[in-house]
Amino acid sequence: METVSENACFGGVQGVYKHRSSATGTDMTFAVFMPEEAKDGPVPVLWFLSGLTCTHENAMTKAGAQTWAAEQGIAIIFPDTSPRGEDVADDEAYDLGQGAGFYIDATQEPWSKNFKMWTYTAEELPALIAEKFEIDMSRQSITGHSMGGHGALTMAMALPGRFKSVSAFAPICNPTQSDWGRKQFAAYWGDETKWGPHDATLLMKSEGFDGPMLIDTGTNDQFWDLLGAEAFAAAFAAKRQEGIVRFQKGYDHSYFFISSFMEDHMNFHAEALWA
Amino acid sequence: METVSENACFGGVQGVYKHRSSATGTDMTFAVFMPEEAKDGPVPVLWFLSGLTCTHENAMTKAGAQTWAAEQGIAIIFPDTSPRGEDVADDEAYDLGQGAGFYIDATQEPWSKNFKMWTYTAEELPALIAEKFEIDMSRQSITGHSMGGHGALTMAMALPGRFKSVSAFAPICNPTQSDWGRKQFAAYWGDETKWGPHDATLLMKSEGFDGPMLIDTGTNDQFWDLLGAEAFAAAFAAKRQEGIVRFQKGYDHSYFFISSFMEDHMNFHAEALWA
């Protein structure tokens, strides 16, 4: 693992690191915020999974998350959203290929060679984090935005016991019924029988999440029709899932929306992580 | 004036606007954050002047300023740092020409045609803001970063009575003795007799500021030698200027530094603006 940069930030350190990934077969970049408390021993951690077109950098610079993570003594990990590079398959569309890994393991050519973002995010990167950082891996929570909200919700429900709490900002939560989902699942997998375990609404119906859940979506979200918020809310209610679904009046899909409610999300996770 | 975008943000609105500037002879873009309180009448305002290479966007997305402005009920204006466009003079260096207006009015060719950022920022934009936004222009304060810290300090001292308080993050504060200053002043003006009124250290010696001042600079600032922090601190002490000069251990020149101390700066200005 190589250090790309480290900056003092809210009494802690905002770092960017690069490593060779065996899952994706590429170099992968990720960012970690470590609060000041990490000097004294392992701290809890919040994963922030980002949306379409994003790298590790967007949420790191625009979500305002460090403000509240520092206050709560919690680390944050910002992974990239896909493998990248000249030798990595790509597509002209912003929502397929590089920047659009969708947190799944592709099985179809040309994607199957590198697009293993489920294995990378759920297995390889956590192992590296556990080895290299002063983080208490028994205290993990997860959040994400849009495609990253899809990733956060599906990982939280598919990996029971791993996360203390899960939240999401404007998540894609019914991808099997959306052009943000069907298009990518068809390209990466083809076979529709694999799709269910990676659809948050279907996972809510079958599994649910054993812990608190917080979902925020803006009523003016310009991608509302692609998100599946209504289907997810119905499944959430039918499951009697512990948690909160909120629709924020006037807010859209941007980082201005995320930063406006980041404090709420961090406090929500802190309560679970420090319990 | 044309609306480029408006996003809900911390209960208020983060807008981006474009207008034809008579000062620069170009279209100019700027951003304004209006807190929720503006619905009930005019609110105080903080100007945020940005640094080299920046547009209106950098501080708007990375400084975390809206968090605290919303809490304090204060608007923020983020102007651009120079005229821009294909017909506007430029230089290959990042610190001359477009993105490097230095908040002065150029008199030398080829810069004199468009590079009138003092007039733009100190006169034309305030007049537009007063006309178009619910802002109480009797309650203005100013801050900035690096080149924008230079702009904030020089405007605050050269326009007595306009600003209730002034602060800066890692300001260029002795440009007549720095390559961040001499190079640009020589290009834009030539004549050294004009430089003094645009050097914060010289202005501190001759004028000072009638109000509180807050300056933060990181001890690990990679541009320390270009900033002139020591000369300014000496002038600040000799003048017995009301205010605070702080050196923040381990912090550098980045937005991670700015965001870490933005709450302090906003609270500092709020005290003066709401007095």
PDB file of C-alpha atoms in Angstrom, chain B residues 131 201 249 266:
ATOM      1  CA  GLU B 131     -30.209  44.832  -5.902  1.00  0.00           C
ATOM      2  CA  THR B 201       1.404  44.079   5.704  1.00  0.00           C
ATOM      3  CA  LYS B 249       0.043  22.813  14.064  1.00  0.00           C
ATOM      4  CA  MET B 266     -18.110  31.772  10.867  1.00  0.00           C
TER       5      MET B 266
END
